[in-house]
RNA sequence: GGUCCUGUAGCUCAACUGGAUAGAGCAACUGCCUUCUAAGCAGUAGGUUUCAGGUUCGAGUCCUGACAGGAUCACCA
C-alpha cells in the first residue's frame, strides 16, 4: 500500500527509506490494519505466480569412492534451498545430481577392496556402504605410500616411485579394464557402487534433500565429442599439429584451453559440454544453475563461454552458483589426512546436542518417545542448516568443531522457538474459541509500535523472496526470518494477548501471531528447515 | 609470475547494491520468570571498516597502489 501510494503521489524517484520514517509519523493505524488485512487474506503467501520458465539446479555431485562431508552439507543445503526459492519465485524447477561414479579414484577403492576386504560387505562389517568404500580408499592411500617408500629405499626417485608403485599401476589397469567393459571389473564396480548409493540415500534422507533427476558420469563421460566436431566446423575450435583440439578465449580475457586430447579422448570439459546439451535436450531449460565450489570458477567460466560461442539457446541462462569452501581452524579439509568432518557424524552430533539442550531445559514433558526423537532431529538439523545457510554463499566460512553450533541468538532454533510459541498461542485461541480467522479488524484504533513494526516486516516477505531468488542467496531469507522472529519476540514480551480485554484487539493480535507463524513456516521451508509446534 | 575472490567489534557474520549516527549474534557486564514457552526480552560496553592515495555533495561499498589470507592457471576430474 505504501508503495502504491508513493507511485501515485510522489512524482520524482525518491528513496523509499528516506520517506519511510516520515510515513511512520503520518500514517494512521487504519493504513497499517488495511495493509495487514491485505497480507493476511492472501491465500498464496510466499508463492509468486508462474513466470513460465524452467530452471535446473544441479547440486551434490558426490564421488562414489567416499562418504559425504561438511563441504557436501553446505552444497546440498544450498542447492536444495535455492531450488525451493526459485520455485517460490514462479519457476518450474528440476533438481539434478550429477554423480561422479567412474574414474581412477573409484578404481583405487576397488583395488584396495580386492586386496584387503576378504569379502567384507556393509552388512557383515556393520557400516554404511559409502563409509565402507571410503575405508578402502584410505587403505589404498596407505598402501600406496608404503610402496612409494619401499621403492625410494630401492633407489628410485620420489617422482618415479609415485608413478611406479604397483598398486597404482593396478588401479590404472583396472580403469582400462572398466572402460573396455571387462565383466569381472564391471561387476565389482556395480556391487560397490550399489553399496555407496544405499549409503548416500540414507544421508540424503537425513539431510532432507532430494532430486528429480540423476545423471551418472559413467553414462555421460563419452559425450561431447560431436560438439568438438561442430566447434571445429564453426571455427570456434582449432586443431594443433598433434591433433589436439583447443578453444581460443584470449579475446574474452582467458587463455587457450584444451577441449580434446591429441589421442582423441575426452577431458573434463568435453563431457561437461556434452552434458550441458543433454540437459537441454531432456528438459528444454531456460536456465541452468550449477552449485559448485569456487575452486572451479575458471572451469565454468570457460565452459559457459564456449557454449555461448557455439550459440546455444540456453547459453545466456547458464549460471555458476559458486560457493566458498568450509574451512576448519586447521585449514582446508583433506580426506587423506583424516581432517574431514563427516556429514553423517556431524548431523548425529547436532541431533544429540539438541536432545541434551531440550532435556536440560526440561522441555520434554508430554512428548512420546517418537515425538521427542522427531523434535531433536528438527532442532539439530535446523541449527546445522541455518548455520550453513545464514552466511553469504559466495564467501568461504569457518567451522570450528571445538565450538559447538549455537542454539541461541542468530540461529535456527531461535526462529523455530518463535514458531513454537505462536503455535501455543493458536492452540489456546482454539481452546478459548477465539474466532480470529474471519474477523474484520476495522475496530482497531490503536497499535503498539512493535505491532506496526511487525506488520512492516511481514509486508517485506515477498520482496525478500524475490531478492533471494535474484541473488541465489538463502542467506537473504535466513536473515529476514531472524529479524521477523526477533520483532515478534519483542511484540510477545511487550504486548499482552489473552489478557487484552477488548475482543477485537485480542483477535487482531492472535491473527497477527498466526500470520507471523505462517510466514516463518513458509520461509523456513525455503531453507529446507522444519518448524515444530512445541519445543 | 598471470587471473579471480576475500579483508568490517575479541570471535562468527550483516549493511536493501553509492546515502543520513556502520548493525546483529556469541563472549563480558546489569536488569526481567506468581500474566500467553526465559532456546526469550530490555539495557551497558566494545569500530580510524587492513593501510595509503583518488573519484563524488556523500565511500565499508567505485578507482589506483601496498600489505595479508585463499582459489586457480594439467593432454587430472
XYZ file of C-alpha atoms in Angstrom, chain A residues 19-456:
438
model
C 10.298 8.554 3.157
C 9.569 5.657 5.446
C 10.391 7.416 8.665
C 8.227 10.305 7.656
C 5.375 7.989 6.745
C 5.561 6.347 10.152
C 4.612 9.668 11.632
C 1.902 10.408 9.126
C 0.232 7.068 8.542
C -2.509 6.270 10.955
C -3.461 2.883 12.319
C -6.082 2.491 9.655
C -3.412 2.096 6.966
C -1.441 -0.451 8.974
C -4.524 -2.532 9.664
C -5.526 -2.376 5.991
C -2.058 -3.468 4.998
C -2.206 -6.310 7.491
C -5.582 -7.488 6.215
C -4.305 -7.457 2.673
C -1.397 -9.752 3.520
C -3.467 -11.858 5.898
C -6.110 -12.620 3.302
C -3.602 -13.544 0.588
C -4.025 -17.307 0.091
C -0.781 -17.694 -1.868
C 1.530 -16.131 0.699
C 5.136 -16.666 -0.289
C 4.361 -18.100 -3.715
C 4.773 -15.756 -6.666
C 2.851 -16.514 -9.834
C 4.462 -18.633 -12.529
C 6.865 -16.925 -14.894
C 6.721 -19.800 -17.375
C 10.429 -20.523 -17.108
C 12.136 -23.797 -16.397
C 15.376 -23.968 -14.440
C 17.645 -26.837 -13.461
C 19.534 -26.658 -10.204
C 22.387 -29.149 -10.118
C 23.985 -29.849 -6.771
C 25.582 -32.505 -4.569
C 27.733 -34.172 -7.273
C 29.348 -36.747 -4.989
C 32.222 -39.110 -5.761
C 31.264 -42.717 -5.209
C 34.510 -43.627 -3.503
C 33.919 -41.951 -0.175
C 31.168 -40.624 2.104
C 29.786 -37.084 2.104
C 31.424 -34.471 4.308
C 30.846 -30.967 5.654
C 31.501 -29.392 2.251
C 28.747 -31.529 0.758
C 26.405 -30.404 3.521
C 26.872 -26.792 2.509
C 26.485 -27.731 -1.154
C 23.339 -29.798 -0.654
C 21.604 -27.407 1.713
C 22.431 -24.533 -0.623
C 21.267 -26.319 -3.737
C 18.067 -27.562 -2.186
C 17.264 -24.151 -0.738
C 17.990 -22.297 -3.969
C 15.686 -24.729 -5.775
C 12.900 -24.020 -3.263
C 13.467 -20.272 -3.513
C 13.292 -20.392 -7.313
C 10.062 -22.389 -7.073
C 8.627 -19.683 -4.833
C 9.670 -17.152 -7.470
C 7.470 -18.887 -10.014
C 9.996 -21.092 -11.795
C 9.450 -24.696 -12.703
C 12.462 -26.360 -11.100
C 14.322 -29.586 -11.846
C 16.704 -30.702 -9.102
C 19.570 -32.679 -10.570
C 22.503 -34.654 -9.233
C 25.459 -35.495 -11.470
C 27.064 -38.486 -9.789
C 30.767 -38.960 -10.314
C 30.747 -42.745 -10.410
C 33.751 -43.552 -12.561
C 37.425 -42.799 -12.881
C 40.711 -43.559 -11.244
C 39.583 -42.622 -7.733
C 36.852 -45.247 -7.759
C 39.269 -47.811 -9.108
C 41.538 -47.091 -6.156
C 38.799 -48.105 -3.732
C 38.091 -51.164 -5.840
C 41.712 -52.291 -5.932
C 42.083 -51.896 -2.195
C 38.845 -53.755 -1.648
C 40.078 -56.638 -3.761
C 43.319 -56.820 -1.794
C 42.186 -56.329 1.757
C 38.461 -56.874 2.131
C 38.183 -60.658 2.153
C 34.587 -60.418 1.031
C 33.527 -57.817 3.556
C 30.129 -56.213 2.907
C 28.302 -53.328 4.585
C 26.125 -55.904 6.341
C 28.997 -58.052 7.574
C 31.011 -55.019 8.662
C 28.015 -53.211 10.074
C 28.867 -49.894 8.438
C 27.186 -47.850 5.742
C 28.217 -48.628 2.188
C 29.671 -45.182 1.482
C 31.797 -45.402 4.601
C 32.960 -48.852 3.573
C 34.099 -47.560 0.186
C 35.781 -44.649 1.943
C 37.599 -47.054 4.228
C 39.181 -48.826 1.272
C 40.039 -45.542 -0.384
C 42.038 -44.666 2.704
C 43.599 -48.149 2.772
C 44.653 -47.699 -0.845
C 46.413 -44.494 0.023
C 48.213 -46.038 2.994
C 49.417 -48.957 0.909
C 50.387 -46.603 -1.917
C 52.538 -44.530 0.422
C 54.138 -47.663 1.847
C 55.062 -48.847 -1.632
C 56.484 -45.461 -2.609
C 58.688 -45.544 0.469
C 59.902 -49.015 -0.402
C 60.723 -48.026 -3.966
C 62.582 -44.952 -2.816
C 64.596 -47.187 -0.481
C 65.472 -49.262 -3.519
C 66.930 -46.185 -5.130
C 64.104 -44.733 -7.236
C 63.402 -41.037 -7.122
C 60.237 -39.991 -5.345
C 58.689 -38.928 -8.640
C 59.434 -42.281 -10.290
C 58.209 -44.156 -7.268
C 54.887 -42.320 -7.360
C 54.398 -43.466 -10.934
C 55.671 -46.997 -10.477
C 54.001 -48.116 -7.267
C 52.406 -51.480 -8.161
C 49.077 -50.694 -6.512
C 48.714 -47.535 -8.583
C 49.529 -49.405 -11.774
C 46.907 -51.882 -10.751
C 44.315 -49.133 -10.357
C 45.191 -47.731 -13.766
C 44.922 -51.197 -15.268
C 41.539 -51.566 -13.617
C 40.356 -48.319 -15.185
C 41.380 -49.590 -18.610
C 39.521 -52.841 -17.971
C 36.459 -50.946 -16.819
C 36.476 -48.830 -19.954
C 36.836 -51.972 -22.047
C 33.792 -53.382 -20.302
C 35.612 -56.250 -18.567
C 32.923 -58.332 -16.886
C 34.594 -59.008 -13.577
C 35.655 -55.381 -13.136
C 32.263 -54.013 -14.054
C 30.518 -56.356 -11.664
C 32.797 -55.351 -8.762
C 32.191 -51.704 -9.716
C 28.440 -52.232 -9.742
C 28.449 -54.010 -6.414
C 30.497 -51.356 -4.629
C 28.517 -48.517 -6.196
C 25.238 -50.073 -5.117
C 26.529 -50.082 -1.526
C 27.582 -46.472 -1.835
C 24.208 -45.422 -3.256
C 22.395 -47.084 -0.378
C 24.620 -45.103 1.979
C 24.061 -41.842 0.094
C 20.305 -42.380 0.093
C 20.314 -42.635 3.875
C 22.417 -39.474 4.157
C 20.254 -37.512 1.711
C 17.174 -38.565 3.599
C 18.664 -37.384 6.876
C 19.657 -34.117 5.225
C 16.156 -33.706 3.875
C 17.256 -33.131 0.299
C 16.079 -34.886 -2.839
C 16.494 -34.926 -6.607
C 14.232 -35.150 -9.615
C 16.936 -36.390 -11.944
C 20.188 -38.298 -11.581
C 22.920 -38.150 -14.175
C 25.824 -40.588 -13.964
C 29.249 -39.828 -15.375
C 29.554 -43.442 -16.446
C 26.787 -42.580 -18.921
C 27.978 -39.119 -19.886
C 31.788 -39.319 -19.925
C 31.915 -40.063 -23.629
C 29.574 -37.215 -24.575
C 30.747 -34.001 -26.126
C 32.957 -35.285 -28.931
C 30.315 -34.380 -31.501
C 30.371 -30.853 -30.104
C 34.122 -30.754 -30.692
C 33.452 -31.600 -34.370
C 30.755 -28.954 -34.503
C 33.069 -26.372 -32.945
C 35.775 -27.142 -35.469
C 33.289 -26.787 -38.322
C 32.061 -23.494 -36.951
C 35.587 -22.219 -36.443
C 35.126 -21.820 -32.713
C 37.791 -24.502 -32.032
C 41.081 -25.158 -33.795
C 43.390 -28.153 -34.142
C 47.101 -28.283 -33.277
C 49.705 -30.395 -35.111
C 49.382 -33.341 -32.744
C 45.653 -33.492 -33.339
C 44.579 -31.964 -30.017
C 41.668 -29.538 -30.199
C 41.630 -26.143 -28.472
C 39.462 -23.127 -27.984
C 40.976 -19.659 -28.055
C 39.421 -17.466 -25.387
C 42.082 -14.758 -25.358
C 39.525 -12.287 -26.753
C 37.446 -12.940 -23.614
C 40.366 -12.383 -21.305
C 41.143 -16.061 -20.808
C 43.740 -18.399 -22.323
C 43.666 -21.128 -24.878
C 42.023 -24.183 -23.427
C 42.194 -27.825 -24.433
C 38.851 -29.450 -25.285
C 40.045 -32.774 -26.736
C 43.318 -34.666 -26.296
C 45.663 -35.466 -29.145
C 44.694 -39.125 -28.965
C 41.050 -38.180 -29.404
C 39.981 -38.895 -25.800
C 37.916 -36.579 -23.641
C 38.940 -34.228 -20.911
C 36.752 -32.934 -18.084
C 35.315 -30.068 -20.104
C 34.474 -32.260 -23.110
C 31.924 -34.224 -21.142
C 30.607 -31.096 -19.432
C 29.843 -29.643 -22.858
C 28.042 -32.833 -23.779
C 26.150 -32.941 -20.501
C 25.003 -29.350 -20.957
C 23.457 -30.291 -24.290
C 21.945 -33.435 -22.798
C 20.239 -31.489 -20.024
C 18.768 -29.078 -22.536
C 17.608 -31.938 -24.725
C 15.985 -33.640 -21.710
C 14.204 -30.630 -20.255
C 14.297 -27.609 -22.573
C 15.714 -25.403 -19.864
C 15.644 -21.603 -19.771
C 18.212 -21.514 -17.006
C 20.741 -23.884 -15.530
C 22.295 -23.328 -12.119
C 25.446 -25.258 -11.237
C 26.029 -25.334 -7.490
C 29.756 -25.968 -7.419
C 32.581 -24.722 -5.210
C 34.540 -21.625 -6.177
C 37.668 -23.654 -6.847
C 36.039 -24.394 -10.207
C 35.324 -20.764 -11.128
C 37.753 -20.909 -14.028
C 36.358 -24.158 -15.384
C 32.789 -22.887 -15.531
C 33.870 -19.551 -16.907
C 35.441 -21.452 -19.800
C 32.526 -23.851 -20.209
C 29.899 -21.117 -20.358
C 31.942 -19.004 -22.769
C 32.329 -21.981 -25.085
C 28.618 -22.800 -25.066
C 27.785 -19.167 -25.788
C 30.308 -19.022 -28.630
C 28.634 -22.106 -30.044
C 25.379 -20.155 -29.983
C 23.469 -22.461 -27.666
C 19.956 -21.151 -26.930
C 20.464 -21.904 -23.228
C 23.840 -20.124 -23.193
C 22.662 -16.880 -21.579
C 20.864 -18.853 -18.837
C 23.941 -20.701 -17.594
C 24.908 -19.726 -14.073
C 27.625 -20.957 -11.757
C 26.497 -20.613 -8.159
C 29.988 -20.507 -6.799
C 30.161 -21.017 -3.079
C 33.086 -20.739 -0.725
C 34.774 -23.652 0.955
C 34.111 -24.546 4.552
C 37.407 -24.220 6.343
C 38.447 -25.684 9.646
C 40.651 -23.737 12.059
C 43.455 -26.070 10.950
C 42.892 -25.127 7.317
C 41.333 -26.956 4.432
C 39.658 -30.328 4.883
C 41.634 -33.176 3.378
C 40.145 -36.629 3.185
C 43.504 -38.362 3.005
C 44.743 -36.682 6.138
C 41.664 -37.559 8.085
C 40.755 -33.910 8.739
C 37.351 -34.322 7.139
C 34.209 -33.609 9.116
C 31.897 -36.445 8.130
C 28.341 -35.473 7.187
C 26.647 -38.363 8.983
C 28.683 -37.846 12.147
C 28.066 -34.115 12.272
C 24.316 -34.459 11.747
C 24.108 -37.060 14.503
C 26.158 -34.850 16.784
C 23.749 -31.963 16.206
C 20.756 -34.156 16.962
C 22.398 -35.372 20.175
C 23.162 -31.809 21.209
C 19.546 -30.837 20.570
C 18.448 -33.679 22.815
C 20.823 -32.592 25.541
C 19.645 -28.945 25.396
C 15.996 -29.943 25.433
C 16.473 -32.155 28.466
C 18.478 -29.526 30.326
C 15.697 -27.015 29.736
C 13.169 -29.532 30.971
C 11.003 -29.099 27.906
C 10.279 -32.693 27.246
C 7.192 -33.450 29.292
C 4.192 -34.581 27.318
C 6.278 -35.908 24.441
C 6.167 -39.539 23.394
C 9.487 -41.184 22.612
C 8.866 -40.868 18.866
C 7.775 -37.240 19.133
C 10.854 -36.399 21.162
C 13.105 -38.077 18.630
C 11.444 -36.174 15.817
C 11.873 -32.907 17.714
C 15.606 -33.499 18.249
C 16.039 -34.052 14.525
C 14.081 -30.939 13.630
C 16.109 -28.828 16.052
C 19.529 -30.368 15.411
C 19.257 -30.213 11.651
C 17.579 -26.819 11.823
C 20.551 -25.449 13.752
C 23.009 -27.004 11.313
C 21.247 -25.893 8.135
C 20.688 -22.386 9.424
C 24.330 -22.165 10.473
C 25.474 -23.064 6.963
C 22.871 -21.015 5.095
C 22.911 -17.734 7.004
C 26.280 -16.818 5.519
C 26.568 -15.346 2.023
C 27.132 -18.411 -0.207
C 29.953 -16.744 -2.100
C 32.096 -16.365 0.985
C 34.165 -19.083 2.489
C 33.266 -19.810 6.029
C 34.868 -21.138 9.122
C 33.672 -24.160 11.035
C 35.226 -24.884 14.372
C 34.412 -28.423 15.551
C 35.615 -27.496 19.046
C 32.904 -24.871 19.456
C 29.501 -26.434 19.094
C 26.956 -24.792 16.835
C 24.771 -22.455 18.879
C 21.108 -22.882 19.708
C 20.729 -19.317 20.941
C 20.771 -15.949 19.228
C 21.045 -15.753 15.471
C 20.267 -19.441 14.914
C 17.718 -21.851 13.500
C 16.306 -22.843 16.904
C 15.709 -19.157 17.702
C 13.368 -18.899 14.714
C 11.873 -22.310 15.460
C 11.244 -21.245 19.034
C 9.220 -18.241 17.929
C 7.089 -20.531 15.819
C 6.522 -22.950 18.701
C 5.446 -20.089 20.946
C 2.922 -18.890 18.402
C 1.651 -22.424 17.908
C 0.958 -22.497 21.657
C -0.985 -19.255 21.346
C -3.040 -20.586 18.455
C -3.830 -23.759 20.406
C -5.033 -21.634 23.280
C -7.087 -19.456 20.948
C -8.815 -22.535 19.567
C -9.403 -23.777 23.091
C -10.992 -20.481 24.079
C -12.983 -20.363 20.862
C -11.403 -17.138 19.660
C -12.628 -16.674 16.125
C -9.718 -14.773 14.630
C -9.824 -16.182 11.097
C -12.947 -14.465 9.907
C -12.531 -11.227 11.733
C -12.522 -7.860 10.051
C -10.214 -5.739 12.132
C -11.958 -2.485 11.393
C -12.402 -1.678 15.061
C -8.681 -1.348 15.736
C -7.836 2.234 16.576
C -4.520 1.947 18.355
C -1.450 -0.090 17.590
C 1.693 -0.591 19.626
C 4.969 0.334 17.970
C 6.014 -3.326 17.945
C 2.816 -4.149 16.072
C 3.363 -1.680 13.245
C 6.986 -2.769 13.045
C 5.868 -6.387 12.787
C 3.396 -5.573 10.013
C 6.136 -3.780 8.124
